[in-house]
Amino acid sequence: MAVPAYTPSEAQARDTFLALMWALSYPGRVYTLPADGHALSLIGVTLLDLETSYFTPDAVIAENLAQTGARAQPAAKAAYHFYPVLDAANLDGLHQCSTGTLLYPDAASTLVIGCQIGIGAGYILHGPGILGQQTIQLDGIPADFWLLRSAVCRYPLGWDVYFVDEQRIVGLPRSVQVERSST
Amino acid sequence: MYVAARGGEDAIQHAEQFYQAMLGKLTPEAIQLIQKQLPFLLDKVIGEGSLYSPELAALALAQTGGDVYEAVLLLRAYRSTQPRLAYAEPVTAGEVLTVRRISAAFKDIPGGQVLGPTLDYSHRLLRLDVLDGIREDDAPPAPQAENPAPPTYPVVADWQRSQGLLPALDADQTEPAAVPDVTTDVVLFPAPRAHRLQALARADTGGVLALGYASMRGYGLIHPTVNELRLGYAEVGLRHPVTGEVFSAGRVRVSQAEVISSGGDDGKSSFQLGFAATLGWNEVKLIAASTLDMEMNNREPHPAHEEEFVMYHTEPVESSGFCIHFKLPHYVTFASSMDSVRKVISTFYTNDTPPPQSNHENMQQVQP
Amino acid sequence: MKLADLAQQRQDYSYAFLDAHAKRELRRRILKAIAIPGYQVPYASRELPIARGWGTGGLQVTLSLVGPESVVKVIDQGADDSVNAANLRRFITTMSGAKTTIDTLQATILQSRHRIPEEIMLEGQTLVLQVPDPEPLRGVTADMSKAHQLHADADYGQMWLLLYEQLVRYRQYIQGASYPSLVNGRYIISPSPIPRWDTPKLHQAAHLTLLSAGREKRLYAVPPYTNVYPLEFNDVPFQVEDQKGWVCKTTGVQNKFMNELPQEDGTSQYELSDSGYANKLADTAQSGATYYDDQGDFYHAGYLKPPVIPPI
C-alpha cells in the first residue's frame, strides 16, 4: 500500500502545529511558523473547525477564520482569540474571556497576539518548560495586560498565550510566571 | 541507524497468513452468500459497528472468519475514516416501514399486533433432515395474504400520552447537525441523553444483555414491560442542498424498543419510558438497552446501572480490545510488582515476628 | 477544463490515517495538555485499525505529530523487536512514510509501552507513552466523575491515606509500576505502567512527554523541565526497583533496568530491558549519557534517597 499523500495543506497545518507545540513546551523560546500566508490566520486555520469558536476585532482575519466553519463569538464566549494588535479596547474584552473552570481548566481561552519580539520590555519567565529561567523581550504588549493576567489567571485556571511577530512565535502557557526584568 | 526490527514483522506476517489459511477463500461470491444467509449476524455487526452497510459487514465477517469483535473493529476503523457529508432528517416510529411490531402491555393495540418474521413461537429443533439432503425449498411456501399489510403503524406510547399516562413529548426542534455525537464529541458525565442512546445503539449485545439482565433479575429498581418493539425499514431523508426539499437517499433496517414502568419522576404522570434503537434488527439488545436507559434515570441505581458504568463497560471495541490486550507482554510491570513482593517478604523474614498469613494474601497494589 | 482537474485525487486514507478533523481536535487537546501539566484532557478518540487497548491512545498522538521527515522509534517493554511494537511501527510508517530507528537519540518521536529508555532523551524529542488507565485515583474511587472532582479540588487526602496504610501494613510502599506522581505541584498523574525505575526520568526532563489513553479518551502531558515527584512521605522515601547485582548476560552491564529470565535450574539470568541500548553497546560499546550511571546513581543528584524502613 502506498503512503497517503502528504498534501501541502497537511504540511502547512502540521508545521504550524509543531511551532505552536514547541513554543508552548519551551516558553519564551522563539519558533518559526511556515512562511506562506498571514501568521494569525494560519494559526486559526490550523486549530479551528466547526467544533470550536473564535473572536477577533480584525475584519480580514475574521474573514479567513469564518472559512474554517468555526463560530464567531463575542470575546466572553470565544475559545480562540486573535488580536493583531493589543490595544486598550481589546483589553476590556480580555477581562471577560474564559480562564476555564476547576473541573475543566482546558475550557480556557487561547490568545494569539501580534507584537514585536526581541525588542522592547524585558521579561523573566519561570515554570514548566524552562530550565532555570528564560528571558524575552516584547514590544507592543500594554503593561495592563500583565496586570490583568496576574489578576485573573489563578493556576490551573488561565489563558494560554502565543505572541506572534510575522513568522516568529513565542508561547506563554498559564503555568509560567512572568516578572518584568529590571534591565 | 535507521533499522526496523525485522524479526517481529516477519512473525506478524506469518501469523496472519496462518490465520487466513484457516478461513475460506475471500471471494465476492462468499461475501454475497454471507450477506444472504446470515442477516441477523450482519445486523448485530452493523449495529455495533455503527456503520450501515450489509456488504461491508459481510466482508468484515468473511475477513475475520466470523469473529464478531474483530469484524466490529474492522468496521469501526473504516467508519472513523469516512467523511461526514450530511445529517439525515430524524425518523419517527410512526413513519418506519414496519414488518414487526408487538406490545406486551396490551392484548391488542391500534393497528394490531404484527408478529412479522420471528422464531419466538417456534420449536427450536435442529433440522437434521437438511444434512440428509432434504432441501429447505422443498417445504411448502407460506400462503399469500389476501390484502397486503399496511406499511406503517401508530405508536403505542402516543395512545398512552393521549390518556395522560405518559408526559407529552416536547417537540424537539434541534437541528440534526446540532445533536451531540458520541463518536466525535468528548464524553463527559452526566452525559447528554443523545450520547447515552448512541452509546447503547453501538453497544455490545452481550454486554448490554448482561447488565440489563442483572437489572431484570432484581438488582435494578424497575420492572420493565415491553410497551412496543418494532422492526422495520427507515427512509434516510436528506435535504437537497439547492431546493431544500427532503428526499429519500435509501432505506436502512432499524429496530427500536420501548419499555414502560410505573413511577415517572416528574410528578405529573405515573409512567416512564425507557428507549433504545439501533441500526439492524437486534431485539434482545434493545429490550435490555431500553431497560438500562430507564435504570440510568433513577436517582440511585445499582452501581452496575449507573450511566458511566453502563456506557463504558458495554462498548464492544473498547471492552474486547482491552480484554485481549492482556495477551501482550507485561513482564516489566510484573517485574516491578515482584520487586515489591520480594521486598515485603524480605522485610518480614529479617524480622523475628512473621506477619499474619492473611496480610500476604490480601496484599494488593493501588493499581495492578 | 474537466471536473476531474478540479477535484482532489481520490485517496483511500488521509495522510497518517487520521482525517484533518480528527487531527485538529487532537492537536487542540495536546496544546491544552501541555499548558496544564498533568491535567487529563478529555478527547473524542477515534477508532484505529488496531485493537483498542493495544496502544491506540499513543498511536493517535503519534499520528497527529508524525511527518515524512520524522524518525520514529516504537518499543514495548523496552524492546523494539516485540511483535506489538513492530506492528505499531509498521502502521505508522505505512501511513506516514516516516523513517524508523532503534536508537533512542536518533528518534524525533518515541512511542513506548511500559518503559522510558535508559539513555537521557534530548530537547526537541517527544516521548509518547501508551496509557491503559489514566486515572491515578482509581484505587480510591472507580467513579470517573468523582475522581475528576477530586482532581479539580486537588483533594488527594485519600491517596496519602492509601500510602500510609501501606506503610502500616508492610512498612514500605508496595505500588509496583504506574507509581502515582505529583506534576508541577498540582495534579497527581499515573505515569503509565512504567516501572518505578523510570518514574524519576520524567522529573525536569529535557524532552516533552505526552501520555494518551485511547479507550479512556484522556491525554495529558509532562512538559520539559517540569517537576515530577512520586508520592512519598518525607521520612519514608520512594524507592525504585532493587536490582542491585543483576548483570546483563549479553552485555555485562549493571544498574540498568533488567528483565529477569527464570532458568530451568531455579536460578535467574538477567538481560537489559532496553533493547536499543543493548544493541548500541553490542555494536559500538558506546552510548549516550544515561539516567542512571554505572554505579546506579540517578543523574539528578539527591532526587532518590536511601531506603528507610519505618519501625512498627
PDB file of C-alpha atoms in Angstrom, chain B residues 1-9 11-13 16 70 73 76-82 182-190 202 306 308 312 315 317-333 335-340 342-345 347-348 351 353 358-360 362-368, chain C residues 13 17 19 25 29 42-44 46-54 71 76-77 79-81 83-84 86-87 89-90 99-102 106 113-115 132-133 135-136 139 142-145 162 166 169-172 174-178 190 193 195-196 215-218 239-242 246 257 259-260 273 283 309 312:
ATOM      1  CA  MET B   1      20.998   3.829  12.242  1.00  0.00           C
ATOM      2  CA  TYR B   2      17.537   3.531  10.687  1.00  0.00           C
ATOM      3  CA  VAL B   3      16.807  -0.137  11.225  1.00  0.00           C
ATOM      4  CA  ALA B   4      13.414  -1.645  11.742  1.00  0.00           C
ATOM      5  CA  ALA B   5      13.184  -4.810  13.780  1.00  0.00           C
ATOM      6  CA  ARG B   6      12.574  -7.350  11.028  1.00  0.00           C
ATOM      7  CA  GLY B   7      12.085 -10.385  13.221  1.00  0.00           C
ATOM      8  CA  GLY B   8       8.890  -9.049  14.759  1.00  0.00           C
ATOM      9  CA  GLU B   9       7.406  -8.061  11.411  1.00  0.00           C
ATOM     10  CA  ALA B  11       6.340 -13.112  12.825  1.00  0.00           C
ATOM     11  CA  ILE B  12       3.288 -10.871  12.414  1.00  0.00           C
ATOM     12  CA  GLN B  13       3.071 -11.647   8.710  1.00  0.00           C
ATOM     13  CA  GLU B  16      -1.646 -13.551   9.753  1.00  0.00           C
ATOM     14  CA  GLU B  70     -12.810  -8.358  15.124  1.00  0.00           C
ATOM     15  CA  LEU B  73     -13.376  -3.323  14.950  1.00  0.00           C
ATOM     16  CA  ARG B  76     -15.372   0.986  13.216  1.00  0.00           C
ATOM     17  CA  ALA B  77     -11.838   1.644  11.998  1.00  0.00           C
ATOM     18  CA  TYR B  78     -13.132   2.071   8.460  1.00  0.00           C
ATOM     19  CA  ARG B  79     -16.019   4.225   9.648  1.00  0.00           C
ATOM     20  CA  SER B  80     -13.706   6.581  11.505  1.00  0.00           C
ATOM     21  CA  THR B  81     -12.005   7.487   8.204  1.00  0.00           C
ATOM     22  CA  GLN B  82     -15.204   8.336   6.330  1.00  0.00           C
ATOM     23  CA  VAL B 182     -20.754  10.294  20.824  1.00  0.00           C
ATOM     24  CA  THR B 183     -18.317   9.418  18.029  1.00  0.00           C
ATOM     25  CA  THR B 184     -16.854  12.911  17.672  1.00  0.00           C
ATOM     26  CA  ASP B 185     -17.579  14.619  20.997  1.00  0.00           C
ATOM     27  CA  VAL B 186     -15.771  14.342  24.253  1.00  0.00           C
ATOM     28  CA  VAL B 187     -17.882  12.126  26.503  1.00  0.00           C
ATOM     29  CA  LEU B 188     -18.426  13.627  29.941  1.00  0.00           C
ATOM     30  CA  PHE B 189     -20.746  12.664  32.755  1.00  0.00           C
ATOM     31  CA  PRO B 190     -23.584  13.214  33.266  1.00  0.00           C
ATOM     32  CA  ARG B 202     -23.426   0.889  19.347  1.00  0.00           C
ATOM     33  CA  GLU B 306     -25.016   3.966  36.579  1.00  0.00           C
ATOM     34  CA  GLU B 308     -20.907   5.840  33.318  1.00  0.00           C
ATOM     35  CA  TYR B 312     -18.058   2.320  29.426  1.00  0.00           C
ATOM     36  CA  GLU B 315     -18.545  -0.576  24.419  1.00  0.00           C
ATOM     37  CA  VAL B 317     -14.437  -2.306  20.650  1.00  0.00           C
ATOM     38  CA  GLU B 318     -13.009  -0.978  23.879  1.00  0.00           C
ATOM     39  CA  SER B 319     -14.003  -3.840  26.162  1.00  0.00           C
ATOM     40  CA  SER B 320     -12.890  -6.589  23.772  1.00  0.00           C
ATOM     41  CA  GLY B 321      -9.716  -4.739  22.829  1.00  0.00           C
ATOM     42  CA  PHE B 322      -8.694  -4.172  26.414  1.00  0.00           C
ATOM     43  CA  CYS B 323      -9.524  -7.716  27.412  1.00  0.00           C
ATOM     44  CA  ILE B 324      -7.339  -9.208  24.691  1.00  0.00           C
ATOM     45  CA  HIS B 325      -4.555  -6.704  25.372  1.00  0.00           C
ATOM     46  CA  PHE B 326      -3.702  -8.873  28.364  1.00  0.00           C
ATOM     47  CA  LYS B 327      -2.106 -11.177  25.786  1.00  0.00           C
ATOM     48  CA  LEU B 328       0.569  -8.528  25.290  1.00  0.00           C
ATOM     49  CA  PRO B 329       3.752  -8.962  27.296  1.00  0.00           C
ATOM     50  CA  HIS B 330       3.592  -7.384  30.747  1.00  0.00           C
ATOM     51  CA  TYR B 331       6.955  -8.503  32.043  1.00  0.00           C
ATOM     52  CA  VAL B 332       8.139  -5.023  33.025  1.00  0.00           C
ATOM     53  CA  THR B 333       5.119  -4.282  35.207  1.00  0.00           C
ATOM     54  CA  ALA B 335       8.922  -7.383  37.431  1.00  0.00           C
ATOM     55  CA  SER B 336       8.060  -4.176  39.251  1.00  0.00           C
ATOM     56  CA  SER B 337       5.399  -5.912  41.317  1.00  0.00           C
ATOM     57  CA  MET B 338       7.727  -8.885  42.015  1.00  0.00           C
ATOM     58  CA  ASP B 339      10.214  -6.384  43.372  1.00  0.00           C
ATOM     59  CA  SER B 340       7.593  -5.079  45.806  1.00  0.00           C
ATOM     60  CA  ARG B 342      10.135  -9.661  47.384  1.00  0.00           C
ATOM     61  CA  LYS B 343      10.869  -6.569  49.471  1.00  0.00           C
ATOM     62  CA  VAL B 344       7.888  -7.193  51.701  1.00  0.00           C
ATOM     63  CA  ILE B 345       8.872 -10.832  52.142  1.00  0.00           C
ATOM     64  CA  THR B 347      11.433  -7.196  55.351  1.00  0.00           C
ATOM     65  CA  PHE B 348       9.330  -9.598  57.329  1.00  0.00           C
ATOM     66  CA  ASN B 351      12.146  -9.620  61.380  1.00  0.00           C
ATOM     67  CA  THR B 353       7.794 -11.861  64.020  1.00  0.00           C
ATOM     68  CA  SER B 358      -3.663 -13.053  55.655  1.00  0.00           C
ATOM     69  CA  ASN B 359      -1.556  -9.969  55.036  1.00  0.00           C
ATOM     70  CA  HIS B 360       0.265 -11.718  52.230  1.00  0.00           C
ATOM     71  CA  ASN B 362      -4.538  -9.583  50.807  1.00  0.00           C
ATOM     72  CA  MET B 363      -1.555  -7.638  49.572  1.00  0.00           C
ATOM     73  CA  GLN B 364      -2.890  -5.545  46.778  1.00  0.00           C
ATOM     74  CA  GLN B 365      -1.464  -2.607  44.977  1.00  0.00           C
ATOM     75  CA  VAL B 366      -3.175   0.632  44.214  1.00  0.00           C
ATOM     76  CA  GLN B 367      -3.346  -0.328  40.570  1.00  0.00           C
ATOM     77  CA  PRO B 368      -2.301  -3.777  39.457  1.00  0.00           C
TER      78      PRO B 368
ATOM     79  CA  TYR C  13      -6.791   7.166   3.604  1.00  0.00           C
ATOM     80  CA  PHE C  17      -4.613   7.811   8.694  1.00  0.00           C
ATOM     81  CA  ASP C  19      -8.529  12.878   8.800  1.00  0.00           C
ATOM     82  CA  GLU C  25      -9.081  18.034  17.607  1.00  0.00           C
ATOM     83  CA  ARG C  29      -6.122  18.976  23.087  1.00  0.00           C
ATOM     84  CA  PRO C  42     -10.746  14.560  27.561  1.00  0.00           C
ATOM     85  CA  TYR C  43     -10.758  13.881  23.812  1.00  0.00           C
ATOM     86  CA  ALA C  44     -13.041  12.097  21.366  1.00  0.00           C
ATOM     87  CA  ARG C  46     -11.127   7.739  17.051  1.00  0.00           C
ATOM     88  CA  GLU C  47     -11.115   4.041  16.287  1.00  0.00           C
ATOM     89  CA  LEU C  48      -7.994   2.860  14.500  1.00  0.00           C
ATOM     90  CA  PRO C  49      -7.329  -0.422  12.681  1.00  0.00           C
ATOM     91  CA  ILE C  50      -5.515  -1.671  15.805  1.00  0.00           C
ATOM     92  CA  ALA C  51      -7.393  -3.280  18.693  1.00  0.00           C
ATOM     93  CA  ARG C  52      -8.421  -0.883  21.447  1.00  0.00           C
ATOM     94  CA  GLY C  53      -6.170  -1.246  24.470  1.00  0.00           C
ATOM     95  CA  TRP C  54      -3.181  -2.042  22.276  1.00  0.00           C
ATOM     96  CA  VAL C  71      12.245   9.398  12.780  1.00  0.00           C
ATOM     97  CA  ASP C  76       7.080  -2.379  24.081  1.00  0.00           C
ATOM     98  CA  GLN C  77       8.528  -3.444  27.470  1.00  0.00           C
ATOM     99  CA  ALA C  79      12.073  -3.872  23.208  1.00  0.00           C
ATOM    100  CA  ASP C  80      11.999  -2.679  19.588  1.00  0.00           C
ATOM    101  CA  ASP C  81      11.508  -6.182  18.240  1.00  0.00           C
ATOM    102  CA  VAL C  83       5.636  -8.055  17.847  1.00  0.00           C
ATOM    103  CA  ASN C  84       3.342  -5.374  19.195  1.00  0.00           C
ATOM    104  CA  ALA C  86       6.763  -3.967  15.278  1.00  0.00           C
ATOM    105  CA  ASN C  87       3.092  -3.868  14.382  1.00  0.00           C
ATOM    106  CA  ARG C  89       5.805   0.818  13.861  1.00  0.00           C
ATOM    107  CA  ARG C  90       4.690  -0.772  10.608  1.00  0.00           C
ATOM    108  CA  LYS C  99      11.765   6.700   8.967  1.00  0.00           C
ATOM    109  CA  THR C 100      12.325   4.330  11.858  1.00  0.00           C
ATOM    110  CA  THR C 101      15.167   3.807  14.271  1.00  0.00           C
ATOM    111  CA  ILE C 102      16.054   1.725  17.288  1.00  0.00           C
ATOM    112  CA  GLN C 106      18.023   9.500  16.762  1.00  0.00           C
ATOM    113  CA  ARG C 113       4.533   0.951  26.221  1.00  0.00           C
ATOM    114  CA  HIS C 114       5.715   0.469  29.820  1.00  0.00           C
ATOM    115  CA  ARG C 115       9.280   1.870  29.587  1.00  0.00           C
ATOM    116  CA  PRO C 132      -4.164   1.831  29.776  1.00  0.00           C
ATOM    117  CA  ASP C 133      -5.658   3.687  32.742  1.00  0.00           C
ATOM    118  CA  GLU C 135      -6.710   7.729  36.449  1.00  0.00           C
ATOM    119  CA  PRO C 136      -4.278   7.520  39.381  1.00  0.00           C
ATOM    120  CA  GLY C 139      -7.833   2.790  43.678  1.00  0.00           C
ATOM    121  CA  ALA C 142     -13.626   3.782  40.441  1.00  0.00           C
ATOM    122  CA  ASP C 143     -16.084   6.526  39.510  1.00  0.00           C
ATOM    123  CA  MET C 144     -14.550   8.855  36.925  1.00  0.00           C
ATOM    124  CA  SER C 145     -16.807  11.780  37.778  1.00  0.00           C
ATOM    125  CA  LEU C 162      -3.610   4.725  50.947  1.00  0.00           C
ATOM    126  CA  GLN C 166       0.726   0.501  53.053  1.00  0.00           C
ATOM    127  CA  ARG C 169       0.811  -2.977  56.941  1.00  0.00           C
ATOM    128  CA  TYR C 170       4.010  -3.578  55.004  1.00  0.00           C
ATOM    129  CA  ARG C 171       6.415  -0.919  56.330  1.00  0.00           C
ATOM    130  CA  GLN C 172       7.000   0.236  52.737  1.00  0.00           C
ATOM    131  CA  ILE C 174       4.005  -1.606  47.739  1.00  0.00           C
ATOM    132  CA  GLN C 175       2.935   0.054  44.480  1.00  0.00           C
ATOM    133  CA  GLY C 176       4.692  -1.653  41.550  1.00  0.00           C
ATOM    134  CA  ALA C 177       4.535   0.104  38.194  1.00  0.00           C
ATOM    135  CA  SER C 178       2.343   3.219  37.486  1.00  0.00           C
ATOM    136  CA  SER C 190      -0.350   7.901  36.583  1.00  0.00           C
ATOM    137  CA  PRO C 193       2.695   1.461  33.799  1.00  0.00           C
ATOM    138  CA  PRO C 195       8.443   0.674  36.414  1.00  0.00           C
ATOM    139  CA  ARG C 196       9.357   2.880  39.365  1.00  0.00           C
ATOM    140  CA  ARG C 215     -10.108   3.683  25.449  1.00  0.00           C
ATOM    141  CA  GLU C 216     -10.420   6.057  28.333  1.00  0.00           C
ATOM    142  CA  LYS C 217     -10.209   9.063  25.985  1.00  0.00           C
ATOM    143  CA  ARG C 218      -7.877  11.164  28.078  1.00  0.00           C
ATOM    144  CA  GLN C 239      12.235   3.536  46.157  1.00  0.00           C
ATOM    145  CA  VAL C 240      12.932   2.296  42.646  1.00  0.00           C
ATOM    146  CA  GLU C 241      13.145  -1.439  41.950  1.00  0.00           C
ATOM    147  CA  ASP C 242      16.107  -3.026  43.671  1.00  0.00           C
ATOM    148  CA  TRP C 246      21.866  -8.081  38.445  1.00  0.00           C
ATOM    149  CA  PHE C 257      16.528  -1.972  34.273  1.00  0.00           C
ATOM    150  CA  ASN C 259      14.420  -8.482  32.518  1.00  0.00           C
ATOM    151  CA  GLU C 260      14.631 -11.455  34.820  1.00  0.00           C
ATOM    152  CA  SER C 273      15.185  -4.442  29.119  1.00  0.00           C
ATOM    153  CA  ASP C 283      27.732  -2.682  18.219  1.00  0.00           C
ATOM    154  CA  ILE C 309      12.037   1.073  56.843  1.00  0.00           C
ATOM    155  CA  ILE C 312       6.340  -0.946  63.588  1.00  0.00           C
TER     156      ILE C 312
END
